[in-house]
Short mmCIF file of C-alpha atoms and ligand atoms in Angstrom, two decimals:
data_model
loop_
_atom_site.label_atom_id
_atom_site.label_comp_id
_atom_site.label_asym_id
_atom_site.label_seq_id
_atom_site.Cartn_x
_atom_site.Cartn_y
_atom_site.Cartn_z
CA UNK A 185 -2.43 -0.39 15.24
CA UNK A 186 -0.80 -2.94 13.27
CA UNK A 187 0.41 -3.28 10.09
CA UNK A 188 -3.24 -4.15 8.53
CA UNK A 189 -5.54 -5.10 7.55
CA UNK A 190 -6.78 -2.01 9.94
CA UNK A 191 -9.83 -0.68 11.53
CA UNK A 192 -13.18 -1.33 9.50
CA UNK A 193 -15.53 1.98 10.22
CA UNK A 194 -19.10 0.34 10.87
CA UNK A 195 -20.64 2.03 7.20
CA UNK A 196 -18.16 -0.53 5.36
CA UNK A 197 -18.93 -2.91 7.13
CA UNK A 198 -22.73 -2.47 7.09
CA UNK A 199 -22.48 -2.10 3.39
CA UNK A 200 -20.56 -5.93 3.58
CA UNK A 201 -24.29 -7.12 4.62
CA UNK A 202 -25.99 -5.88 1.90
CA UNK A 203 -27.95 -8.57 -0.34
CA UNK A 204 -25.52 -10.42 -2.38
CA UNK A 205 -27.15 -9.52 -6.36
CA UNK A 206 -25.78 -10.84 -9.55
CA UNK A 207 -22.39 -9.91 -11.28
CA UNK A 208 -24.09 -9.13 -13.89
CA UNK A 209 -27.11 -7.09 -12.33
CA UNK A 210 -27.23 -4.12 -14.19
CA UNK A 211 -27.39 -2.48 -10.45
CA UNK A 212 -23.79 -4.24 -9.97
CA UNK A 213 -22.54 -3.18 -13.27
CA UNK A 214 -23.61 0.40 -12.57
CA UNK A 215 -22.07 -0.20 -8.84
CA UNK A 216 -18.84 -1.07 -10.60
CA UNK A 217 -19.03 2.26 -13.01
CA UNK A 218 -18.83 4.29 -10.10
CA UNK A 219 -15.99 1.80 -8.12
CA UNK A 220 -13.65 2.74 -10.97
CA UNK A 221 -14.26 6.08 -10.93
CA UNK A 222 -13.97 6.02 -7.34
CA UNK A 223 -9.99 4.30 -7.58
CA UNK A 224 -9.43 6.58 -10.27
CA UNK A 225 -9.90 9.49 -7.49
CA UNK A 226 -8.01 7.92 -5.12
CA UNK A 227 -5.38 7.25 -7.10
CA UNK A 228 -5.31 10.38 -8.95
CA UNK A 229 -5.80 8.92 -12.30
CA UNK A 230 -7.86 9.04 -15.44
CA UNK A 231 -6.25 5.32 -16.69
CA UNK A 232 -9.14 3.88 -18.49
CA UNK A 233 -7.79 0.29 -17.15
CA UNK A 234 -8.24 1.03 -13.53
CA UNK A 235 -9.93 -1.65 -11.39
CA UNK A 236 -10.17 -3.75 -8.50
CA UNK A 237 -8.12 -7.65 -9.08
CA UNK A 238 -10.62 -10.14 -7.51
CA UNK A 239 -7.81 -10.96 -4.83
CA UNK A 240 -5.76 -9.48 -2.46
CA UNK A 241 -2.64 -7.35 -2.59
CA UNK A 242 -0.15 -9.83 -3.31
CA UNK A 243 -2.44 -10.82 -6.62
CA UNK A 244 -1.93 -7.15 -7.74
CA UNK A 245 1.58 -7.41 -7.58
CA UNK A 246 1.42 -10.67 -9.42
CA UNK A 247 -1.11 -8.79 -12.14
CA UNK A 248 1.28 -6.05 -12.91
CA UNK A 249 4.37 -8.16 -13.45
CA UNK A 250 2.83 -11.26 -15.40
CA UNK A 251 1.23 -8.58 -17.94
CA UNK A 252 4.13 -6.44 -18.59
CA UNK A 253 6.68 -9.06 -17.98
CA UNK A 254 7.58 -11.32 -20.76
CA UNK A 255 10.41 -13.95 -20.84
CA UNK A 256 13.72 -12.46 -21.31
CA UNK A 257 12.86 -9.16 -20.28
CA UNK A 258 15.29 -7.06 -17.94
CA UNK A 259 13.15 -5.72 -14.87
CA UNK A 260 15.08 -3.44 -12.58
CA UNK A 261 13.96 -4.20 -8.97
CA UNK A 262 14.82 -1.96 -5.79
CA UNK A 263 14.47 -3.92 -2.81
CA UNK A 264 14.73 -1.93 0.87
CA UNK A 265 12.78 -3.91 2.95
CA UNK A 266 10.57 -7.49 2.59
CA UNK A 267 8.11 -6.31 -0.65
CA UNK A 268 11.04 -5.49 -3.09
CA UNK A 269 12.02 -9.46 -2.76
CA UNK A 270 8.50 -10.57 -4.03
CA UNK A 271 8.95 -8.43 -6.76
CA UNK A 272 11.98 -10.31 -7.72
CA UNK A 273 10.49 -13.23 -7.31
CA UNK A 274 7.55 -12.61 -9.72
CA UNK A 275 9.95 -10.81 -12.47
CA UNK A 276 11.80 -14.73 -12.02
CA UNK A 277 8.52 -16.64 -12.31
CA UNK A 278 7.34 -14.37 -15.73
CA UNK A 279 10.57 -15.89 -16.64
CA UNK A 280 12.09 -12.39 -16.47
CA UNK A 281 15.77 -11.12 -15.31
CA UNK A 282 15.83 -9.10 -12.43
CA UNK A 283 18.60 -6.40 -11.61
CA UNK A 284 18.67 -5.79 -7.81
CA UNK A 285 19.23 -2.76 -6.61
CA UNK A 286 19.47 -2.93 -3.01
CA UNK A 287 19.52 -0.16 0.31
CA UNK A 288 19.60 -1.01 3.38
CA UNK A 289 16.19 -1.96 5.69
CA UNK A 290 14.52 1.32 6.71
CA UNK A 291 16.04 3.66 4.29
CA UNK A 292 14.43 4.94 0.67
CA UNK A 293 15.75 3.80 -2.74
CA UNK A 294 18.71 5.48 -3.82
CA UNK A 295 17.10 7.10 -6.76
CA UNK A 296 21.14 7.87 -7.85
CA UNK A 297 21.76 3.57 -7.57
CA UNK A 298 18.74 3.27 -9.86
CA UNK A 299 20.02 5.91 -12.44
CA UNK A 300 23.52 3.97 -12.56
CA UNK A 301 21.47 0.27 -12.81
CA UNK A 302 19.67 2.31 -15.59
CA UNK A 303 22.77 3.15 -17.50
CA UNK A 304 24.57 0.38 -17.27
CA UNK A 305 20.84 -2.05 -18.34
CA UNK A 306 19.49 0.24 -21.62
CA UNK A 307 17.44 -2.79 -22.63
CA UNK A 308 15.53 -2.70 -19.30
CA UNK A 309 11.91 -2.78 -19.88
CA UNK A 310 10.96 -2.28 -16.84
CA UNK A 311 11.49 -0.18 -12.82
CA UNK A 312 9.55 -1.90 -10.15
CA UNK A 313 9.82 -0.28 -6.60
CA UNK A 314 7.76 0.06 -3.37
CA UNK A 315 6.47 3.28 -2.66
CA UNK A 316 5.70 2.35 1.59
CA UNK A 317 7.56 -0.45 2.46
CA UNK A 318 5.33 -1.72 5.31
CA UNK A 319 7.99 -3.74 7.17
CA UNK A 320 10.27 -0.69 7.94
CA UNK A 321 8.08 2.71 7.60
CA UNK A 322 9.89 4.25 4.50
CA UNK A 323 8.51 6.34 1.91
CA UNK A 324 10.66 6.41 -1.32
CA UNK A 325 10.16 8.99 -4.07
CA UNK A 326 7.40 7.92 -6.45
CA UNK A 327 7.68 10.70 -8.40
CA UNK A 328 11.63 10.98 -9.19
CA UNK A 329 11.81 6.85 -9.59
CA UNK A 330 8.71 7.50 -12.55
CA UNK A 331 10.86 10.26 -13.92
CA UNK A 332 14.57 8.38 -14.24
CA UNK A 333 11.71 5.39 -15.32
CA UNK A 334 10.72 7.55 -18.60
CA UNK A 335 13.99 9.45 -19.45
CA UNK A 336 15.22 5.97 -19.52
CA UNK A 337 12.51 4.84 -21.71
CA UNK A 338 11.46 2.13 -19.68
CA UNK A 339 7.37 1.13 -17.20
CA UNK A 340 7.14 2.20 -13.75
CA UNK A 341 5.91 -0.52 -11.86
CA UNK A 342 4.85 0.67 -8.64
CA UNK A 343 2.95 -0.68 -4.91
CA UNK A 344 0.81 0.98 -3.19
CA UNK A 345 -0.34 -0.99 -1.38
CA UNK A 346 0.07 1.09 2.02
CA UNK A 347 0.36 4.09 0.37
CA UNK A 348 -3.04 4.77 -0.92
CA UNK A 349 -5.08 6.41 1.16
CA UNK A 350 -2.49 7.68 3.62
CA UNK A 351 0.41 9.38 1.70
CA UNK A 352 0.55 11.51 -1.25
CA UNK A 353 -0.18 9.92 -4.45
CA UNK A 354 -0.88 11.39 -8.02
CA UNK A 355 -0.63 8.60 -10.90
CA UNK A 356 -0.76 10.46 -13.61
CA UNK A 357 1.47 13.60 -12.13
CA UNK A 358 3.78 11.47 -11.38
CA UNK A 359 3.93 9.31 -14.65
CA UNK A 360 3.60 5.97 -12.99
CA UNK A 361 2.80 3.66 -15.73
CA UNK A 362 1.06 0.21 -13.29
CA UNK A 363 0.66 0.45 -9.76
CA UNK A 364 -1.25 -1.99 -7.47
CA UNK A 365 -2.51 -1.67 -4.08
CA UNK A 366 -4.81 -3.33 -0.90
CA UNK A 367 -7.90 -2.56 0.68
CA UNK A 368 -6.84 -3.55 3.88
CA UNK A 369 -4.17 -0.65 4.63
CA UNK A 370 -5.43 2.92 4.59
CA UNK A 371 -8.42 1.88 2.47
CA UNK A 372 -9.75 0.80 5.66
CA UNK A 373 -11.63 -1.88 4.25
CA UNK A 374 -12.12 -5.80 4.27
CA UNK A 375 -8.85 -7.52 2.47
CA UNK A 376 -9.07 -9.86 -0.33
CA UNK A 377 -9.14 -7.10 -3.56
CA UNK A 378 -6.12 -5.30 -5.07
CA UNK A 379 -6.86 -2.01 -6.39
CA UNK A 380 -4.48 -1.48 -10.20
CA UNK A 381 -4.36 0.99 -12.50
CA UNK A 382 -2.47 0.60 -15.96
CA UNK A 383 -1.28 3.86 -18.02
CA UNK A 384 -2.13 4.00 -21.74
CA UNK A 385 1.74 2.66 -22.56
CA UNK A 386 1.49 -0.28 -20.11
CA UNK A 387 -2.12 -1.21 -21.60
CA UNK A 388 -0.54 -0.79 -25.16
CA UNK A 389 2.47 -3.28 -24.36
CA UNK A 390 0.19 -6.00 -22.54
CA UNK A 391 -2.35 -5.60 -26.03
CA UNK A 392 0.55 -6.12 -27.82
CA UNK A 393 2.75 -9.00 -26.07
CA UNK A 394 4.26 -11.73 -28.26
CA UNK A 395 3.56 -14.40 -25.69
CA UNK A 396 0.52 -15.02 -23.76
CA UNK A 397 0.27 -13.65 -20.32
CA UNK A 398 1.29 -17.25 -18.00
CA UNK A 399 -1.48 -16.09 -16.04
CA UNK A 400 -5.16 -16.61 -17.14
CA UNK A 401 -7.35 -15.46 -14.17
CA UNK A 402 -5.14 -11.95 -13.86
CA UNK A 403 -4.84 -11.33 -17.85
CA UNK A 404 -6.19 -7.90 -18.37
CA UNK A 405 -6.86 -8.66 -22.00
CA UNK A 406 -9.98 -11.21 -20.44
CA UNK A 407 -10.42 -9.22 -17.31
CA UNK A 408 -11.05 -6.10 -19.33
CA UNK A 409 -13.64 -7.85 -21.33
CA UNK A 410 -15.83 -7.46 -17.79
CA UNK A 411 -14.64 -4.81 -16.25
CA UNK A 412 -13.54 -2.47 -19.57
CA UNK A 413 -15.50 0.97 -20.74
CA UNK A 414 -18.16 -0.50 -22.89
CA UNK A 415 -17.14 -3.53 -22.79
CA UNK A 416 -19.86 -6.32 -23.44
CA UNK A 417 -19.47 -7.55 -19.80
CA UNK A 418 -19.25 -11.19 -20.22
CA UNK A 419 -18.65 -13.36 -17.52
CA UNK A 420 -14.93 -13.94 -16.85
CA UNK A 421 -14.86 -15.08 -13.40
CA UNK A 422 -17.55 -14.52 -10.26
CA UNK A 423 -16.85 -11.28 -9.04
CA UNK A 424 -16.07 -10.69 -5.44
CA UNK A 425 -19.76 -8.94 -5.10
CA UNK A 426 -19.95 -8.25 -1.10
CA UNK A 427 -16.44 -6.91 -0.71
CA UNK A 428 -16.76 -4.68 -4.06
CA UNK A 429 -19.83 -3.05 -2.23
CA UNK A 430 -17.23 -2.87 1.04
CA UNK A 431 -14.97 -1.34 -1.00
CA UNK A 432 -17.52 1.33 -2.89
CA UNK A 433 -18.28 1.85 1.10
CA UNK A 434 -14.78 2.75 1.48
CA UNK A 435 -13.90 4.71 -1.10
CA UNK A 436 -16.89 7.11 -1.31
CA UNK A 437 -16.11 7.93 2.13
CA UNK A 438 -12.55 8.85 1.37
CA UNK A 439 -13.68 10.81 -1.39
CA UNK A 440 -16.36 12.40 1.34
CA UNK A 441 -13.34 13.15 3.50
CA UNK A 442 -10.94 14.37 0.56
CA UNK A 443 -8.03 12.71 -0.26
CA UNK A 444 -5.71 15.58 0.94
CA UNK A 445 -7.43 15.52 3.73
CA UNK A 446 -7.47 12.47 4.49
CA UNK A 447 -3.31 12.89 4.01
CA UNK A 448 -3.40 15.34 6.49
CA UNK A 449 -5.20 13.14 9.33
CA UNK A 450 -2.45 10.97 8.33
CA UNK A 451 0.32 12.55 9.39
CA UNK A 452 -1.57 14.77 12.03
CA UNK A 453 -2.31 11.67 14.33
CA UNK A 454 1.53 9.92 13.06
CA UNK A 455 3.14 13.69 14.43
CA UNK A 456 0.97 12.89 17.92
CA UNK A 457 2.01 9.45 18.34
CA UNK A 458 5.73 10.18 17.14
CA UNK A 459 5.80 12.73 20.01
CA UNK A 460 4.35 10.51 22.32
CA UNK A 461 6.78 7.74 21.82
CA UNK A 462 9.89 9.75 21.56
CA UNK A 463 8.61 11.39 25.17
CA UNK A 464 9.01 7.76 26.20
CA UNK A 465 12.48 8.07 24.48
CA UNK A 466 12.23 5.67 22.08
CA UNK A 467 13.83 5.71 18.32
CA UNK A 468 11.91 5.48 15.56
CA UNK A 469 14.12 3.04 12.74
CA UNK A 470 13.86 5.42 10.18
CA UNK A 471 15.14 9.35 9.33
CA UNK A 472 11.97 11.14 9.59
CA UNK A 473 11.89 13.30 6.50
CA UNK A 474 11.18 9.32 4.99
CA UNK A 475 8.88 8.18 7.35
CA UNK A 476 5.42 6.81 6.38
CA UNK A 477 2.75 8.37 9.29
CA UNK A 478 0.86 5.23 8.49
CA UNK A 479 3.49 2.75 9.79
CA UNK A 480 5.85 3.20 12.57
CA UNK A 481 8.64 1.86 12.99
CA UNK A 482 10.10 2.45 16.80
CA UNK A 483 13.03 0.44 18.35
CA UNK A 484 12.23 -2.34 21.51
CA UNK A 485 14.14 -0.71 24.18
CA UNK A 486 16.19 -2.68 26.45
CA UNK A 487 15.07 -5.03 29.34
CA UNK A 488 11.60 -5.21 27.77
CA UNK A 489 10.18 -8.44 26.39
CA UNK A 490 9.05 -7.88 22.93
CA UNK A 491 6.08 -11.00 22.63
CA UNK A 492 5.26 -10.43 25.94
CA UNK A 493 4.34 -6.64 25.50
CA UNK A 494 2.11 -7.70 22.21
CA UNK A 495 -0.03 -10.11 24.01
CA UNK A 496 -0.85 -8.06 27.06
CA UNK A 497 -2.00 -4.94 24.67
CA UNK A 498 -3.55 -7.12 23.01
CA UNK A 499 -5.43 -9.48 26.25
CA UNK A 500 -5.85 -6.32 28.46
CA UNK A 501 -6.45 -3.29 26.22
CA UNK A 502 -7.74 -4.70 23.39
CA UNK A 503 -4.87 -3.12 21.04
CA UNK A 504 -2.89 -4.61 18.36
CA UNK A 505 0.45 -3.46 17.07
CA UNK A 506 2.20 -5.34 15.11
CA UNK A 507 6.21 -6.87 15.11
CA UNK A 508 9.29 -6.54 13.26
CA UNK A 509 9.92 -8.76 10.31
CA UNK A 510 13.32 -10.04 9.11
CA UNK A 511 16.29 -8.57 10.93
CA UNK A 512 14.11 -6.31 12.35
CA UNK A 513 11.95 -9.12 14.36
CA UNK A 514 12.61 -9.08 17.67
CA UNK A 515 14.07 -5.21 17.46
CA UNK A 516 11.69 -3.10 16.41
CA UNK A 517 7.26 -2.58 16.83
CA UNK A 518 5.65 -1.47 13.87
CA UNK A 519 2.42 0.09 14.73
CA UNK A 520 0.05 1.57 12.41
CA UNK A 521 -2.15 4.20 11.83
CA UNK A 522 -3.91 3.10 8.49
CA UNK A 523 -7.49 4.84 7.59
CA UNK A 524 -10.21 4.60 10.10
CA UNK A 525 -7.68 3.53 12.65
CA UNK A 526 -5.50 6.67 11.91
CA UNK A 527 -7.64 8.74 14.83
CA UNK A 528 -7.20 10.84 18.07
CA UNK A 529 -8.19 7.70 20.41
CA UNK A 530 -6.34 4.89 19.03
CA UNK A 531 -3.44 7.35 19.81
CA UNK A 532 -3.80 8.48 23.48
CA UNK A 533 -5.13 4.60 23.85
CA UNK A 534 -1.70 3.04 22.48
CA UNK A 535 0.71 5.68 23.98
CA UNK A 536 -1.08 5.15 27.48
CA UNK A 537 -1.40 1.14 27.09
CA UNK A 538 2.04 0.89 25.81
CA UNK A 539 3.65 3.30 28.72
CA UNK A 540 1.87 1.39 31.84
CA UNK A 541 3.02 -2.39 30.00
CA UNK A 542 6.04 -0.95 29.33
CA UNK A 543 6.78 0.64 33.34
CA UNK A 544 5.29 -2.90 34.78
CA UNK A 545 7.67 -4.67 32.87
CA UNK A 546 10.49 -2.58 34.68
CA UNK A 547 11.71 -0.53 31.31
CA UNK A 548 13.72 2.52 32.28
CA UNK A 549 11.35 4.76 29.67
CA UNK A 550 9.88 8.36 30.67
CA UNK A 551 6.37 8.96 31.15
CA UNK A 552 4.75 12.10 30.11
CA UNK A 553 4.02 10.60 26.78
CA UNK A 554 0.17 11.34 26.14
CA UNK A 555 0.61 14.92 27.24
CA UNK A 556 3.12 15.29 24.99
CA UNK A 557 0.68 13.72 22.34
CA UNK A 558 -1.53 16.38 23.21
CA UNK A 559 0.32 19.42 22.65
CA UNK A 560 0.84 18.26 18.95
CA UNK A 561 -3.05 18.02 18.78
CA UNK A 562 -3.21 21.56 20.71
CA UNK A 563 -0.77 23.30 18.31
C1 PLP B 614 0.15 -5.49 2.52
C2 PLP B 614 1.09 -5.54 1.04
C3 PLP B 614 1.46 -6.31 0.54
C4 PLP B 614 0.71 -7.86 -0.11
O1 PLP B 614 -0.84 -7.53 0.17
P1 PLP B 614 -1.79 -8.80 0.56
O2 PLP B 614 -3.02 -7.76 0.67
O3 PLP B 614 -1.49 -8.98 2.03
O4 PLP B 614 -1.15 -9.75 -0.53
C5 PLP B 614 2.26 -5.80 -0.57
N1 PLP B 614 2.89 -4.90 -0.49
C6 PLP B 614 3.05 -4.06 0.54
C7 PLP B 614 3.96 -2.99 0.47
C8 PLP B 614 2.59 -4.28 1.38
O5 PLP B 614 2.37 -3.35 2.54
#
């Protein structure tokens, strides 16, 4: 129950161990086509340029920036936690000029500030922001921010590493141009792949670049020779065959459950966990309406030893929760309810274990957390 990698369902682990076949084998090519359709479903898009980059979420981030930002391009980057800072790094390394819109950690991206920045910089080529900030558990409003990008005629680049499969996300309806995710968060697959999707507007930008993409590996013009619809499927790099089996299975499970049911499940278990944590007297970092169901950042109560609690949970209960990052290191815990980990037994185990471990440390917390969670389940 940390911030990822999340628990993996046995079906996905079993898929991982299937025999490794060639990356140009007809059976594998068929699976690639299915994978693309499953990803289009997960992203709610019909974008043709939708595929898993063969590397973790950070590579999906690089793929978006490296392909869409040319030297001298202005990009508005919103930062309200760790990952916006990495977007800035990416823009700079592509030779672009980041225009920063800063919000406090724990707050969502403020669309009013974004609009001011867009007005002040009419030559902006892209607006980049994180949908679900894993460092704090804050959710930003993709629809509103992408509408602003369209109003001011620039592309939108969205980090959906933690949101995909856990929070409502509609790439086509919300007008997202470029989006990347990861496999080890709410998709509950092995780490090491990054689903990405580019709108036709973004794909056209990539095709009509005046400079070469500075990364050979991530150049979508070349990757499409392998992944593209009707492409000759020429060798580009050896695809990570077995992790792709696992992703195929994880996405199949998501489709079987139904995307909206998966979002509802994340929300239900969050409500039960939150009721239990609040019954103990713990408080959240993020205001209720902006909270991510899959990542719960709560303040560590006074007199409690952060590292000791996390060690005891791991040793005695086989349960991992996440530490705080940046300015919240030592101040909050980040309790994940991602993908397959988002289930009742985890919520109840976490609450009873946390209560026992904190009471043993002499913390002034209230009892009754499990009962409070169960009231949510039975309501
Ligand atoms: C985890 C995460 C990433 C990075 O993904 P990796 O797979 O670790 O490279 C990027 N953005 C957000 C919001 C994340 O939570």
